[in-house]
GROMACS .gro file of C-alpha atoms in nm:
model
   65
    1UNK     CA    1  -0.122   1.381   1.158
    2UNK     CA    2  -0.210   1.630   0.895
    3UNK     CA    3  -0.467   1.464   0.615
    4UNK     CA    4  -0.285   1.469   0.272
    5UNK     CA    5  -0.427   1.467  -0.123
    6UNK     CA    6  -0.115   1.418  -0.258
    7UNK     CA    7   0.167   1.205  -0.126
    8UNK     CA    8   0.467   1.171  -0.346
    9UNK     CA    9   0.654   0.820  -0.325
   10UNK     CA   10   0.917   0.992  -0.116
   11UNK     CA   11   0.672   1.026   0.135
   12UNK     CA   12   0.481   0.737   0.163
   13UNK     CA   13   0.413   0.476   0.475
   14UNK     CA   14   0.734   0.235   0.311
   15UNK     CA   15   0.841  -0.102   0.443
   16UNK     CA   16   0.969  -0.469   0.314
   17UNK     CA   17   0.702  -0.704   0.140
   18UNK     CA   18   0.629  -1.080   0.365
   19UNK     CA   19   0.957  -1.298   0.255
   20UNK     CA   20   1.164  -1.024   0.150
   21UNK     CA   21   0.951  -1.030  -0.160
   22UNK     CA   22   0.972  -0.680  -0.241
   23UNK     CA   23   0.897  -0.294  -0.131
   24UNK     CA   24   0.551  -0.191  -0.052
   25UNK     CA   25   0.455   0.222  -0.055
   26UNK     CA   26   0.103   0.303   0.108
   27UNK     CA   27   0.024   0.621  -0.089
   28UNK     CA   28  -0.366   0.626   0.013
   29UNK     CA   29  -0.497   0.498   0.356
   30UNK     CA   30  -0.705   0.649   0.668
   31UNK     CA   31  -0.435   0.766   0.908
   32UNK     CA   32  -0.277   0.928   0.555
   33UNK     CA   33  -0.607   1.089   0.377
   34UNK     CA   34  -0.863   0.985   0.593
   35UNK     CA   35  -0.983   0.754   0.338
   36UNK     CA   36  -1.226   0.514   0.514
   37UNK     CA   37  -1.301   0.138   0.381
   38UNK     CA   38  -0.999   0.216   0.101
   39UNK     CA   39  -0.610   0.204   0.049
   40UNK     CA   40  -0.377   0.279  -0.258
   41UNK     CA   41  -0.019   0.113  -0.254
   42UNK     CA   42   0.274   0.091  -0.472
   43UNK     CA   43   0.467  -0.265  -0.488
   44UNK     CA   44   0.805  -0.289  -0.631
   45UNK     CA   45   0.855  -0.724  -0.643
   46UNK     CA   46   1.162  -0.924  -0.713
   47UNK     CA   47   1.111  -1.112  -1.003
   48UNK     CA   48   0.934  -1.453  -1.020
   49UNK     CA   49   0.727  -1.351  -0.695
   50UNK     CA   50   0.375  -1.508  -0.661
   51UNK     CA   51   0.124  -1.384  -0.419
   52UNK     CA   52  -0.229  -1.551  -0.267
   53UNK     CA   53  -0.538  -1.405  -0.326
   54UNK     CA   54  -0.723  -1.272   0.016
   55UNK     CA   55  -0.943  -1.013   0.087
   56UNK     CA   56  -1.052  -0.773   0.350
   57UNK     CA   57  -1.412  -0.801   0.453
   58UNK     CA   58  -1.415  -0.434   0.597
   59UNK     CA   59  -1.214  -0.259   0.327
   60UNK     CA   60  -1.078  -0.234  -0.051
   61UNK     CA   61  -0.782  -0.181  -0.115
   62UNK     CA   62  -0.554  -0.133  -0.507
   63UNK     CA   63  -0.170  -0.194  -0.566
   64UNK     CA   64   0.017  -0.051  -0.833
   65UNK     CA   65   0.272  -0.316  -0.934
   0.00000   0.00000   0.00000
């Protein structure tokens, strides 16, 4: 897979949120970029949806709700 800078919404790694919660977009990850240790994703949630805070020991990652 080519590494990409820019990866318009149209294009990103796209799939249904745990529960039916929602859409998630993964702009921003290494198979994508080749960022290492990092990811960038766009949620779009049905209203009144609460998630649990976790984390990844091995990597950061930021939504854009």
């Amino acid at each position: 897979m080519e590494k990409k800078y820019v990866v318009p919404l149209k294009d990103a790694v796209t799939g249904v949120l745990h529960g039916n919660a929602g859409t998630f977009r993964v702009l921003i990850d290494e198979p994508t970029s080749g960022a290492k240790h990092f990811s960038l994703s766009v949620n779009t949630m049905k209203a009144g949806v609460e998630g649990a805070e976790h984390k990844h020991p091995d990597n950061e990652h930021c939504w854009y709700i």
